XYZ file of C-alpha atoms in Angstrom:
761
model
C -0.199 -0.577 0.017
C 1.642 3.194 -0.702
C 1.628 6.136 1.974
C -1.453 8.387 -0.191
C -3.242 4.965 -0.205
C -2.329 4.624 4.036
C -3.100 8.022 4.350
C -6.649 7.951 2.365
C -6.832 4.677 4.127
C -5.982 6.139 7.762
C -8.679 8.762 7.078
C -11.935 7.224 5.634
C -11.065 4.449 8.220
C -12.294 7.016 11.115
C -15.349 9.283 9.009
C -16.452 12.150 10.512
C -18.452 12.711 13.113
C -22.525 13.349 12.782
C -22.760 16.984 10.673
C -19.862 16.578 8.520
C -18.852 14.710 5.799
C -14.775 13.573 6.414
C -13.051 14.638 2.716
C -13.708 12.690 -0.160
C -10.303 11.656 -2.480
C -11.072 13.710 -5.415
C -11.960 12.083 -9.276
C -9.212 12.113 -12.165
C -8.698 16.024 -13.862
C -10.107 14.311 -16.603
C -12.873 12.404 -15.684
C -15.018 15.585 -13.875
C -14.181 17.217 -16.972
C -16.118 14.419 -18.865
C -19.000 14.669 -16.108
C -18.937 18.448 -16.060
C -19.061 18.862 -19.236
C -21.119 16.551 -20.390
C -18.768 14.189 -22.391
C -19.132 10.926 -20.159
C -20.272 7.072 -19.789
C -21.148 6.494 -17.052
C -21.303 9.006 -14.315
C -22.881 6.282 -12.070
C -18.935 5.399 -11.956
C -18.630 9.213 -10.203
C -22.049 9.510 -7.986
C -23.937 7.826 -6.299
C -22.874 5.411 -2.965
C -19.614 3.304 -3.878
C -17.428 1.593 -1.209
C -14.426 3.625 0.395
C -13.359 0.842 2.567
C -14.623 -0.999 5.701
C -17.348 0.888 6.850
C -17.727 3.696 4.705
C -18.136 5.090 1.815
C -18.557 7.327 -0.973
C -21.301 10.108 -1.973
C -20.397 11.842 -4.933
C -23.750 14.307 -6.424
C -24.302 16.788 -8.766
C -25.879 19.435 -7.592
C -25.273 23.037 -10.168
C -25.830 25.838 -7.709
C -27.225 24.391 -4.234
C -25.776 25.895 -1.376
C -24.624 23.226 0.728
C -26.048 19.675 -0.040
C -25.944 17.074 3.158
C -27.166 13.578 2.993
C -29.777 12.061 5.058
C -29.744 8.668 6.829
C -30.191 5.639 9.226
C -27.366 6.972 11.663
C -27.860 10.839 11.143
C -27.380 13.736 9.049
C -24.013 14.581 7.027
C -23.163 17.735 4.951
C -20.967 17.110 1.845
C -17.657 19.233 0.377
C -18.095 21.350 -2.804
C -14.866 20.490 -4.708
C -16.538 22.916 -7.459
C -18.698 23.132 -9.997
C -21.680 21.645 -8.372
C -19.899 18.532 -7.214
C -20.627 17.592 -3.629
C -19.205 14.383 -2.439
C -18.305 13.578 1.194
C -17.237 10.044 2.928
C -20.152 8.358 5.733
C -20.769 5.577 7.437
C -22.615 3.322 6.187
C -21.647 0.141 2.954
C -22.870 1.036 -0.830
C -26.531 -0.368 -0.706
C -28.433 0.951 2.018
C -30.586 3.481 1.625
C -29.658 7.547 1.812
C -31.326 10.822 0.942
C -30.428 14.508 -0.351
C -31.458 17.495 1.092
C -29.878 19.938 -1.019
C -30.240 23.563 -0.245
C -31.426 26.820 -2.608
C -30.249 29.459 -0.693
C -33.341 31.666 -1.335
C -35.181 29.351 -3.201
C -35.142 26.318 -0.457
C -34.023 23.823 -0.087
C -35.101 20.330 -1.406
C -35.405 17.022 -0.052
C -34.410 14.209 -2.598
C -33.507 10.449 -4.232
C -30.683 10.587 -5.724
C -30.764 8.896 -9.433
C -26.913 7.345 -9.379
C -27.883 4.948 -6.293
C -29.946 3.069 -9.056
C -29.014 0.078 -11.528
C -29.074 -0.182 -14.941
C -33.463 -0.710 -15.564
C -32.465 -2.342 -18.963
C -31.743 -6.337 -18.622
C -29.406 -7.836 -20.670
C -31.665 -9.544 -22.778
C -34.109 -6.084 -23.870
C -29.958 -5.055 -24.755
C -29.097 -8.652 -26.669
C -32.444 -8.420 -28.836
C -31.917 -4.061 -29.623
C -28.705 -5.144 -30.548
C -30.148 -7.722 -33.242
C -32.197 -5.392 -34.141
C -34.969 -8.479 -32.926
C -36.686 -6.583 -29.663
C -40.535 -6.544 -31.126
C -41.524 -4.192 -27.637
C -38.997 -1.582 -27.797
C -41.810 1.211 -26.397
C -40.769 -1.480 -23.255
C -38.008 -0.978 -22.785
C -36.402 2.296 -24.605
C -38.784 5.523 -24.080
C -39.851 6.937 -21.148
C -41.669 4.963 -18.624
C -43.485 5.334 -14.957
C -41.523 2.744 -12.776
C -40.822 0.975 -8.797
C -37.629 -0.129 -8.744
C -35.644 -1.691 -5.924
C -33.248 0.921 -4.890
C -29.463 -1.463 -4.218
C -31.052 -1.851 -0.069
C -34.242 -3.354 -1.417
C -36.855 -0.793 -0.439
C -39.686 0.271 -3.388
C -39.115 3.660 -5.569
C -41.691 5.235 -7.348
C -40.108 7.707 -10.371
C -39.481 7.735 -13.861
C -36.949 5.721 -15.971
C -35.497 7.550 -18.761
C -33.902 5.090 -21.736
C -32.991 5.763 -25.616
C -30.968 4.608 -28.335
C -27.656 7.185 -28.762
C -25.201 5.009 -29.944
C -22.888 7.111 -31.283
C -23.491 9.848 -29.150
C -20.168 11.580 -26.920
C -22.868 11.972 -23.583
C -26.995 11.946 -22.674
C -28.557 14.243 -20.525
C -32.315 14.017 -19.583
C -34.737 17.680 -18.801
C -37.232 18.466 -18.015
C -40.528 20.098 -16.130
C -38.096 18.170 -12.864
C -34.500 19.590 -13.215
C -35.555 22.681 -14.585
C -34.466 21.809 -18.431
C -30.921 21.698 -17.499
C -28.790 18.688 -17.253
C -26.252 19.098 -15.980
C -27.014 17.344 -13.366
C -29.217 14.210 -15.087
C -25.688 12.436 -17.436
C -27.157 9.416 -18.560
C -24.735 6.060 -19.226
C -24.124 4.268 -22.034
C -25.202 0.716 -21.644
C -22.318 -0.611 -23.747
C -22.206 -1.581 -27.149
C -25.778 -1.614 -27.544
C -26.027 2.343 -28.000
C -28.434 2.055 -25.496
C -27.922 5.370 -22.732
C -30.240 5.139 -19.597
C -31.450 7.146 -15.435
C -33.918 6.022 -13.853
C -34.224 10.125 -11.822
C -37.015 8.724 -8.055
C -39.513 10.869 -7.402
C -41.499 12.214 -10.893
C -43.953 10.528 -12.621
C -46.103 11.016 -15.239
C -47.447 14.359 -17.147
C -43.814 16.142 -16.352
C -42.401 16.711 -19.793
C -38.182 16.313 -20.963
C -36.565 16.195 -23.963
C -33.321 14.542 -24.328
C -29.836 16.528 -24.351
C -27.171 14.692 -26.683
C -23.197 15.471 -27.567
C -22.920 14.780 -30.406
C -20.571 12.382 -32.442
C -19.577 16.311 -34.493
C -19.269 17.774 -30.483
C -22.834 19.852 -31.155
C -25.678 19.280 -28.279
C -29.154 19.518 -29.493
C -31.800 19.216 -27.773
C -33.918 16.001 -29.259
C -36.963 14.931 -28.277
C -37.725 10.737 -26.875
C -38.254 8.580 -30.446
C -39.951 6.035 -29.165
C -42.459 9.336 -26.823
C -46.029 7.692 -26.386
C -47.693 10.695 -25.204
C -45.766 15.041 -26.583
C -46.324 17.669 -26.384
C -49.414 19.541 -27.921
C -47.447 21.174 -31.222
C -45.725 23.127 -32.242
C -44.339 22.641 -28.788
C -41.565 20.054 -29.472
C -41.199 17.784 -25.725
C -41.865 14.867 -25.254
C -44.242 13.652 -22.338
C -43.990 10.864 -19.418
C -46.630 8.771 -20.228
C -49.450 6.357 -18.396
C -51.423 4.785 -19.300
C -55.105 4.030 -17.249
C -57.142 3.025 -19.456
C -59.136 -0.469 -19.565
C -60.562 -1.741 -22.414
C -64.146 -3.050 -23.555
C -63.111 -5.054 -26.582
C -62.193 -8.149 -26.172
C -64.544 -9.783 -27.999
C -64.446 -7.575 -30.355
C -60.205 -9.030 -31.095
C -61.277 -12.300 -30.632
C -64.296 -12.017 -32.852
C -61.429 -10.483 -35.650
C -59.033 -13.324 -34.858
C -61.504 -15.495 -35.855
C -62.842 -13.433 -39.235
C -61.623 -13.888 -43.119
C -61.267 -10.734 -43.454
C -60.919 -11.878 -48.211
C -64.287 -13.666 -47.573
C -65.877 -10.348 -46.418
C -67.727 -7.261 -46.638
C -65.176 -4.053 -46.352
C -66.407 -0.505 -47.199
C -64.527 2.002 -45.351
C -63.921 5.634 -44.408
C -60.953 7.734 -44.934
C -60.903 10.600 -42.618
C -58.932 13.829 -41.167
C -59.390 12.775 -37.481
C -58.605 16.831 -36.752
C -61.336 18.325 -39.024
C -63.713 15.758 -39.577
C -66.116 17.924 -37.640
C -63.306 20.524 -35.903
C -62.963 21.234 -32.358
C -63.702 17.524 -31.835
C -61.827 16.099 -28.674
C -60.779 11.972 -29.478
C -63.435 11.261 -26.450
C -65.458 13.999 -28.838
C -65.023 11.266 -31.802
C -66.020 8.748 -29.675
C -69.519 10.090 -29.015
C -70.283 11.469 -32.780
C -68.161 9.361 -34.672
C -68.902 5.743 -34.925
C -72.916 6.621 -34.848
C -72.087 8.096 -38.017
C -70.818 5.735 -39.123
C -73.190 2.767 -38.252
C -76.096 4.643 -39.974
C -74.483 4.895 -42.909
C -73.345 1.286 -42.961
C -69.467 1.093 -43.875
C -67.687 -1.326 -41.631
C -64.134 0.563 -41.363
C -62.489 3.774 -40.183
C -58.954 4.780 -41.943
C -57.618 8.005 -40.034
C -55.100 9.599 -42.060
C -51.794 9.284 -39.851
C -52.900 9.974 -35.809
C -49.149 9.589 -35.000
C -47.860 12.821 -33.912
C -45.720 15.354 -37.070
C -45.147 18.522 -35.868
C -47.761 20.636 -39.483
C -50.224 20.537 -39.570
C -50.697 20.615 -43.013
C -49.125 17.526 -43.826
C -52.714 15.861 -42.469
C -49.652 13.178 -39.936
C -47.242 12.824 -43.442
C -44.176 14.214 -41.845
C -44.546 11.591 -38.552
C -42.027 13.621 -35.586
C -43.012 10.538 -33.181
C -43.942 6.552 -34.677
C -45.240 6.195 -30.972
C -47.696 8.581 -29.707
C -51.333 9.541 -31.240
C -51.533 13.629 -31.735
C -51.836 15.813 -28.471
C -54.037 18.435 -30.920
C -56.955 16.130 -29.995
C -55.753 14.857 -26.841
C -53.874 12.274 -24.563
C -53.220 8.356 -25.528
C -55.551 7.437 -23.142
C -58.643 9.368 -24.811
C -57.022 8.042 -28.331
C -57.691 4.782 -26.743
C -61.226 6.011 -25.933
C -61.876 6.568 -29.684
C -61.008 3.649 -30.567
C -62.494 1.163 -28.147
C -65.733 3.287 -29.131
C -65.502 2.435 -32.809
C -65.242 -1.171 -31.459
C -68.275 -1.554 -29.402
C -70.106 0.026 -32.647
C -68.793 -2.665 -34.816
C -66.530 -0.935 -36.880
C -62.602 -1.147 -37.975
C -60.683 0.195 -37.584
C -57.438 1.698 -39.614
C -54.636 3.290 -39.499
C -51.573 5.089 -42.366
C -48.475 3.864 -40.769
C -44.934 5.984 -42.544
C -43.137 4.192 -42.397
C -40.529 6.059 -45.838
C -39.604 8.807 -44.521
C -39.906 11.876 -41.916
C -39.291 15.212 -41.913
C -35.820 17.937 -40.544
C -37.108 19.313 -37.968
C -33.404 19.226 -35.781
C -35.706 18.329 -32.769
C -36.180 14.772 -34.247
C -34.917 11.734 -35.621
C -32.686 13.819 -37.731
C -28.822 13.176 -37.118
C -30.450 12.141 -34.138
C -27.101 11.142 -32.392
C -25.103 13.867 -34.356
C -24.764 10.799 -37.558
C -26.689 9.928 -39.989
C -28.667 8.109 -37.006
C -32.250 7.096 -38.883
C -32.007 8.429 -42.156
C -29.685 6.729 -45.380
C -25.926 8.718 -44.557
C -25.622 8.414 -48.901
C -28.144 11.559 -49.787
C -28.683 9.792 -53.004
C -30.134 7.186 -50.517
C -31.654 9.523 -47.010
C -33.267 11.554 -49.375
C -36.671 12.332 -50.581
C -36.771 15.158 -53.392
C -39.482 16.052 -53.683
C -41.030 16.114 -50.083
C -37.619 17.508 -48.945
C -37.839 15.213 -45.966
C -35.141 11.280 -44.641
C -35.499 8.073 -46.186
C -34.786 6.115 -43.384
C -32.423 3.212 -43.298
C -33.894 0.702 -44.156
C -30.599 -2.138 -44.252
C -29.874 -0.966 -40.636
C -30.834 -3.298 -37.733
C -32.236 -1.114 -35.124
C -33.680 1.113 -37.704
C -35.906 -1.611 -38.569
C -36.676 -2.551 -35.424
C -37.892 1.299 -34.436
C -39.848 1.192 -36.774
C -41.598 -2.846 -36.062
C -42.348 -2.111 -32.823
C -43.871 0.838 -34.000
C -45.918 -0.612 -36.624
C -47.311 -3.473 -33.102
C -47.305 -0.716 -30.251
C -50.370 0.571 -32.876
C -52.208 -2.595 -33.324
C -50.966 -4.160 -29.851
C -51.440 -1.106 -27.502
C -53.854 0.244 -29.381
C -55.672 -2.076 -30.442
C -55.520 -0.782 -34.085
C -56.903 -2.991 -37.161
C -55.394 -2.627 -39.511
C -51.992 -0.562 -40.563
C -51.819 0.998 -44.135
C -48.270 2.195 -45.282
C -48.231 4.991 -47.083
C -45.555 5.049 -50.079
C -44.720 1.713 -50.326
C -43.642 2.740 -54.082
C -40.997 4.706 -52.900
C -39.546 2.609 -50.314
C -39.641 0.095 -53.493
C -37.491 2.207 -56.245
C -34.137 3.288 -55.378
C -34.355 5.731 -58.277
C -37.563 6.758 -56.929
C -38.475 10.330 -57.847
C -35.109 10.667 -59.623
C -33.440 11.786 -62.025
C -30.635 9.496 -64.264
C -26.925 9.753 -62.676
C -28.926 11.383 -59.275
C -29.097 7.827 -57.790
C -26.883 4.240 -56.810
C -27.918 0.576 -58.291
C -28.073 -2.401 -56.057
C -25.657 -5.351 -55.405
C -27.167 -6.693 -58.645
C -27.585 -3.398 -61.064
C -31.057 -2.626 -60.140
C -32.688 0.159 -59.158
C -34.511 -2.264 -56.838
C -34.215 -1.082 -52.900
C -33.067 -4.976 -51.548
C -32.853 -3.512 -48.245
C -36.598 -2.167 -48.004
C -37.859 -4.834 -50.326
C -36.641 -7.984 -46.932
C -38.209 -4.570 -44.210
C -41.570 -4.558 -45.641
C -41.586 -8.642 -45.761
C -40.152 -8.340 -42.029
C -43.428 -6.129 -41.278
C -45.570 -7.667 -43.165
C -44.731 -11.499 -41.607
C -44.279 -10.816 -37.710
C -47.425 -8.452 -37.957
C -49.809 -11.010 -38.529
C -47.808 -13.202 -36.565
C -48.294 -11.421 -33.834
C -51.677 -9.716 -34.477
C -54.193 -12.539 -34.601
C -57.043 -10.381 -37.306
C -54.942 -7.245 -38.077
C -54.966 -6.034 -42.221
C -51.466 -4.569 -43.631
C -52.107 -2.607 -46.557
C -50.067 -1.647 -49.844
C -50.050 2.298 -51.015
C -48.075 0.660 -53.842
C -49.006 2.945 -57.428
C -46.664 1.718 -59.334
C -47.608 -2.765 -61.404
C -44.739 -4.764 -58.289
C -44.878 -8.203 -59.038
C -46.461 -9.690 -55.550
C -47.450 -7.658 -53.659
C -50.383 -9.422 -51.964
C -48.536 -12.967 -52.004
C -46.931 -14.571 -48.987
C -43.690 -13.928 -48.099
C -42.264 -17.414 -48.763
C -43.497 -17.108 -51.795
C -40.985 -14.047 -51.744
C -44.361 -11.355 -52.067
C -43.538 -8.448 -49.682
C -46.879 -11.010 -48.240
C -48.453 -7.895 -47.252
C -53.371 -7.793 -47.226
C -53.891 -5.781 -49.596
C -53.439 -3.589 -52.418
C -54.888 0.098 -53.130
C -55.289 -0.092 -56.636
C -53.987 3.122 -58.254
C -55.084 1.837 -61.724
C -58.442 1.109 -61.566
C -58.636 4.466 -59.444
C -56.420 6.736 -62.417
C -58.255 4.662 -65.414
C -62.140 5.421 -63.179
C -61.443 8.359 -62.764
C -60.374 9.702 -66.205
C -63.218 8.059 -67.841
C -66.063 10.172 -65.449
C -64.026 13.031 -66.383
C -64.567 12.884 -70.028
C -68.089 14.588 -71.226
C -70.571 11.795 -72.006
C -70.744 12.523 -75.764
C -66.705 11.411 -75.324
C -66.501 8.299 -73.862
C -66.728 5.930 -76.504
C -63.542 6.590 -77.061
C -62.249 5.894 -73.970
C -63.993 3.202 -73.205
C -61.330 0.835 -72.208
C -60.484 2.364 -69.785
C -63.097 1.282 -67.976
C -62.607 -2.371 -68.760
C -58.800 -2.601 -68.254
C -58.712 -2.422 -64.650
C -60.522 -6.722 -65.217
C -57.723 -7.180 -66.576
C -55.386 -7.857 -63.854
C -58.217 -7.388 -61.456
C -57.423 -10.636 -59.745
C -53.883 -10.117 -59.112
C -53.585 -8.360 -56.550
C -56.041 -7.736 -53.511
C -57.199 -4.847 -54.477
C -58.632 -2.532 -52.471
C -60.604 0.477 -54.434
C -59.442 4.251 -53.231
C -61.265 7.272 -53.616
C -58.956 9.184 -51.169
C -58.304 12.511 -50.052
C -54.909 12.396 -52.557
C -57.852 12.623 -54.958
C -59.498 15.601 -53.526
C -56.341 18.212 -52.640
C -53.813 20.206 -54.523
C -55.873 21.581 -56.949
C -57.716 18.873 -57.523
C -60.992 19.524 -56.315
C -63.644 17.623 -54.696
C -65.026 14.778 -56.605
C -68.448 16.385 -57.145
C -66.474 18.641 -59.560
C -64.436 15.862 -60.892
C -67.262 15.086 -62.834
C -68.165 16.830 -66.801
C -71.630 18.549 -67.419
C -74.578 20.139 -65.001
C -74.778 20.556 -61.716
C -78.300 18.206 -62.028
C -75.909 15.890 -64.783
C -72.708 16.050 -61.922
C -74.514 14.855 -58.875
C -76.177 11.688 -61.574
C -72.325 10.675 -61.942
C -70.636 10.951 -58.962
C -74.062 8.183 -57.928
C -73.688 6.263 -60.713
C -69.611 6.581 -60.327
C -69.923 5.002 -56.607
C -72.571 2.357 -57.123
C -70.368 1.215 -60.342
C -67.204 0.975 -57.397
C -69.234 -0.999 -55.046
C -69.961 -2.702 -57.545
C -66.649 -3.800 -59.113
C -64.172 -6.119 -57.500
C -63.071 -5.084 -55.208
C -62.455 -3.303 -51.047
C -63.357 0.629 -51.539
C -63.263 2.880 -49.719
C -63.998 6.981 -49.827
C -62.995 9.906 -48.018
C -64.553 11.882 -46.203
C -66.801 14.323 -47.366
C -67.647 11.739 -50.891
C -70.473 10.566 -48.546
C -72.714 14.020 -49.469
C -71.197 14.938 -52.683
C -68.444 18.053 -51.101
C -68.888 20.525 -53.129
C -65.295 22.205 -52.624
C -61.956 20.713 -52.170
C -60.702 19.502 -49.047
C -59.008 21.938 -47.184
C -57.580 20.277 -43.006
C -58.269 24.247 -42.141
C -61.438 24.700 -43.317
C -62.509 20.413 -42.411
C -65.651 19.422 -44.407
C -68.851 21.838 -45.515
C -71.323 20.253 -43.516
C -74.419 23.141 -44.518
C -75.036 21.162 -47.845
C -76.521 18.582 -46.529
C -79.292 21.188 -46.368
C -79.734 20.803 -49.927
C -81.436 17.707 -51.176
C -79.498 16.997 -54.253
C -76.234 16.036 -51.636
C -78.971 14.419 -49.265
C -79.053 12.797 -52.521
C -75.771 11.335 -52.279
C -75.842 10.479 -49.019
C -78.629 8.657 -49.047
C -77.672 6.623 -51.999
C -74.546 5.886 -50.113
C -76.090 4.942 -47.312
C -78.651 2.614 -49.468
C -75.150 1.286 -51.229
C -73.807 0.190 -48.099
C -76.699 -1.723 -46.725
C -77.250 -3.987 -50.255
C -73.447 -4.309 -50.022
C -73.666 -5.771 -46.986
C -76.777 -8.156 -47.276
C -75.323 -9.880 -51.094
C -71.883 -12.399 -50.579
C -71.917 -12.024 -53.936
C -69.744 -8.515 -53.571
C -67.681 -9.711 -51.206
C -66.882 -13.786 -50.908
C -64.971 -13.816 -54.178
C -63.348 -10.408 -55.030
C -60.377 -12.418 -55.470
C -61.773 -15.032 -57.753
C -61.894 -14.595 -61.354
C -65.127 -16.694 -60.231
C -66.661 -14.917 -58.480
C -67.476 -12.077 -61.295
C -67.778 -12.712 -65.196
C -68.942 -10.089 -68.184
C -72.017 -9.385 -69.766
C -71.701 -6.521 -71.798
C -67.978 -4.953 -72.277
C -68.323 -3.699 -75.359
C -70.657 -1.846 -76.178
C -69.004 2.081 -76.648
C -71.450 3.597 -78.617
C -74.034 3.539 -75.880
C -71.062 3.929 -72.930
C -73.163 0.669 -71.521
C -70.904 -1.835 -68.936
C -72.473 -4.670 -67.488
C -71.424 -7.447 -65.011
C -72.171 -10.297 -63.570
C -70.742 -11.086 -59.815
C -71.314 -14.814 -57.684
C -71.951 -15.747 -54.594
C -69.973 -18.876 -53.386
C -73.597 -20.687 -53.682
C -74.252 -19.045 -56.696
C -76.316 -16.451 -56.528
C -75.545 -13.453 -58.350
C -76.157 -9.458 -58.299
C -75.934 -8.286 -62.295
C -74.691 -4.328 -62.463
C -75.895 -2.772 -65.522
C -74.422 0.737 -65.567
C -75.421 3.292 -69.192
C -72.368 5.968 -68.557
C -74.097 7.715 -71.629
C -76.617 10.976 -70.725
C -79.684 10.052 -72.669
C -81.902 6.912 -71.194
C -81.543 3.314 -73.504
C -85.281 2.525 -74.300
C -85.525 -1.809 -74.497
C -82.128 -2.534 -74.017
C -81.278 -6.104 -74.255
C -79.440 -7.449 -71.504
C -77.971 -10.886 -71.412
C -78.384 -12.056 -68.304
C -77.504 -15.758 -66.552
C -80.153 -18.018 -65.568
C -78.640 -18.830 -61.963
C -81.042 -21.556 -60.873
C -81.706 -23.900 -64.396
C -84.302 -21.666 -65.430
C -85.434 -17.994 -66.244
C -86.427 -15.534 -63.616
C -88.219 -12.607 -62.581
C -85.263 -10.359 -61.581
C -85.162 -7.625 -59.045
C -83.626 -4.231 -59.301
C -81.719 -4.058 -55.615
C -80.690 -0.462 -56.679
C -81.484 2.502 -59.160
C -78.854 5.752 -58.667
C -81.484 7.705 -60.905
C -84.507 6.934 -58.126
C -86.541 10.101 -57.226
C -85.920 9.320 -54.214
C -81.738 9.788 -54.461
C -82.364 13.280 -56.985
C -82.612 11.575 -60.376
C -85.118 12.127 -62.861
C -86.807 7.933 -61.838
C -86.004 5.894 -65.004
C -86.581 2.691 -64.470
C -88.008 -0.809 -64.466
C -90.647 -0.262 -61.740
C -88.023 -2.109 -59.406
C -88.424 -5.815 -61.490
C -86.808 -6.789 -64.866
C -88.140 -10.356 -66.624
C -85.602 -12.745 -67.883
C -86.523 -13.817 -71.521
C -86.275 -17.189 -72.086
C -83.720 -17.017 -75.011
C -80.036 -16.927 -75.394
C -78.372 -13.695 -75.864
C -73.826 -13.631 -76.210
C -73.189 -16.410 -74.976
C -75.495 -16.361 -72.025
C -79.088 -18.171 -71.427
C -81.413 -15.482 -71.122
C -81.630 -12.519 -71.469
C -84.314 -8.842 -70.374
C -85.568 -5.574 -72.389
C -84.489 -3.088 -69.900
C -85.013 0.741 -69.246
C -81.576 1.407 -68.774
C -81.441 5.068 -67.012
C -79.283 8.444 -68.077
C -75.797 8.634 -66.010
C -77.556 5.835 -63.607
C -76.434 2.701 -62.025
C -79.001 -0.478 -62.065
C -78.219 -3.676 -59.785
C -79.987 -6.570 -60.688
C -80.643 -10.223 -59.050
C -83.029 -13.453 -59.774
C -85.942 -12.456 -57.259
C -85.927 -16.357 -55.506
C -84.893 -18.688 -54.982
C -86.456 -22.565 -54.625
C -86.314 -24.104 -51.580
C -84.923 -27.591 -52.734
C -87.909 -30.630 -52.315
C -86.032 -31.975 -49.449
C -84.841 -29.550 -47.402
C -82.368 -32.210 -46.014
C -80.935 -32.030 -49.304
C -78.733 -28.625 -50.128
C -76.742 -27.933 -52.940
């Protein structure tokens, strides 16, 4: 033992009397400089309680601006010695694990009685850190972020507080700042947990509702204040702090989740109402929406509702598509439990909830994910792959396992913790192609010389497979606008594994046809028939979404040609044709009552239009379409099989007429006849099947030209007689009156009962 060690040991062996701690050995200058300067990976090695010889321990604390600090323990109080710059230390009796508290005197500001954050072991366990390192922690939100916790102190006592953990592998130092330390993180440096890149700190005595951020000394030597990437609650924008969240919500949708897991969504009705939560009825919170939205959707008969991204986002004009918090619903409308109450209310009404989820890109805001630890951590480091030229955003590094884990955990969080029934993955095409929106020479090919983003493909396959594995019955939708093969094929068949794909080609062709004057539609007839060439290559959703009624495109109503009456007639006919077409359907809010003006998130919908009969007529049409659709399996049981569809009239361009049959699994048809001409056709001969082996009477299930919808009333008095004579490959035909700019739905008037009730077909 050296003389210096003997001197220190002698001092430790004879601690000062209660009231004053013995001086402690000072840390090396470089260690102290790192602690005070923020470049410290292990502040717990210097701060807190440490052995100081038999029966004694050194306690060191960092309390800037304090005038004095006393240690309170079982045998009394000991005043610590000031080492300078807010560091106080001393040697006191006791073992390192024994309990103590701190009395911190701030002079005129008062004295605080505090527990010491630096006497606790790390909260994340070795298994958690191992999974994070491998990018396989599927419940990442339980480890990273801020959580109200009760932890075991070294002396065995239970201590309440909040645990903080953040992934910042290239940071020189990380501090937590917030309401609890007056937004000065000097006294709360976090420790790095080895090669995992995770920094953590348990702060006793704080709880839910407190705001916080991370103060990160980046690899580049720059300090940044960052919101928590795993925050489950945020401040209301434009404020940007994260909020410690603790859910106390008790779900009531167990029966819904059980039924969902046992159902087959591909052979069930799916009629989706898309909306932007903040502007559907401006002023409603999540709780207010929970009172009004389920009743509205139930009245109209929609099976599902889809929210534009509910995740927190800094710029309201992005409608949520530039996300800053991937685990927090926007605070503009309430807290996380308020959002849960909305989902629960919709489930109680029998309505599935889908949300837009945005893993393709994120904004460049300095307080969010960009350059998180002074490096390109979440974004791809190559600017030709890491920046989106059209949107001014950053693109995730899909090849980095921790980034993939972050995104995958976000998807699972919304499904598992928020009980979401499906995720519509935004901008999939931008993820799949390295040259998406890039000029020649402004992108790098993959390892095989191709344009496919192989890392993104792998991520999407992992995403869909994992979500389906963990959350039975949940749906995965791809907004994919190209002809990428196998979007809805299983991953074990080299597909992307999505359940459904938005049919952007159908939307583009159909709206293009409908925008033409009826006199010109004969020259664009193939736009309406082309979708059936590929209709069964994927599991398609037919979307008339928000994208079609913004950015100068006008409302659906104003896309329709002609005078006012013709515009409404065209829109009603479009909806009836769409509801009968193979595939599930989606309609953006306002379309159901023929919103006049282009949608604006600032103004919301023009509900006052429902005071006018023509708008009420469109609403009634949509209500009746949904009711008829849900009652007729022919329209949804075989959506993705060519056996469920047959053309009856596909080439009558001169009359602008289309007719087809949809078939249920038990052989019952529904016939859709569309006349997109501006004039009625009398005595129109329509080929018909004979589903029961003989000609039959057919009911006119729906006529969009009915007077109750605002039409002219041209039709067939609700009944059509089939003639037992073949026509165009069908065994029978009928002679109809086709209304102008109108669609008819027909079905057999009745099905004969079997002679022997015990025998079925």
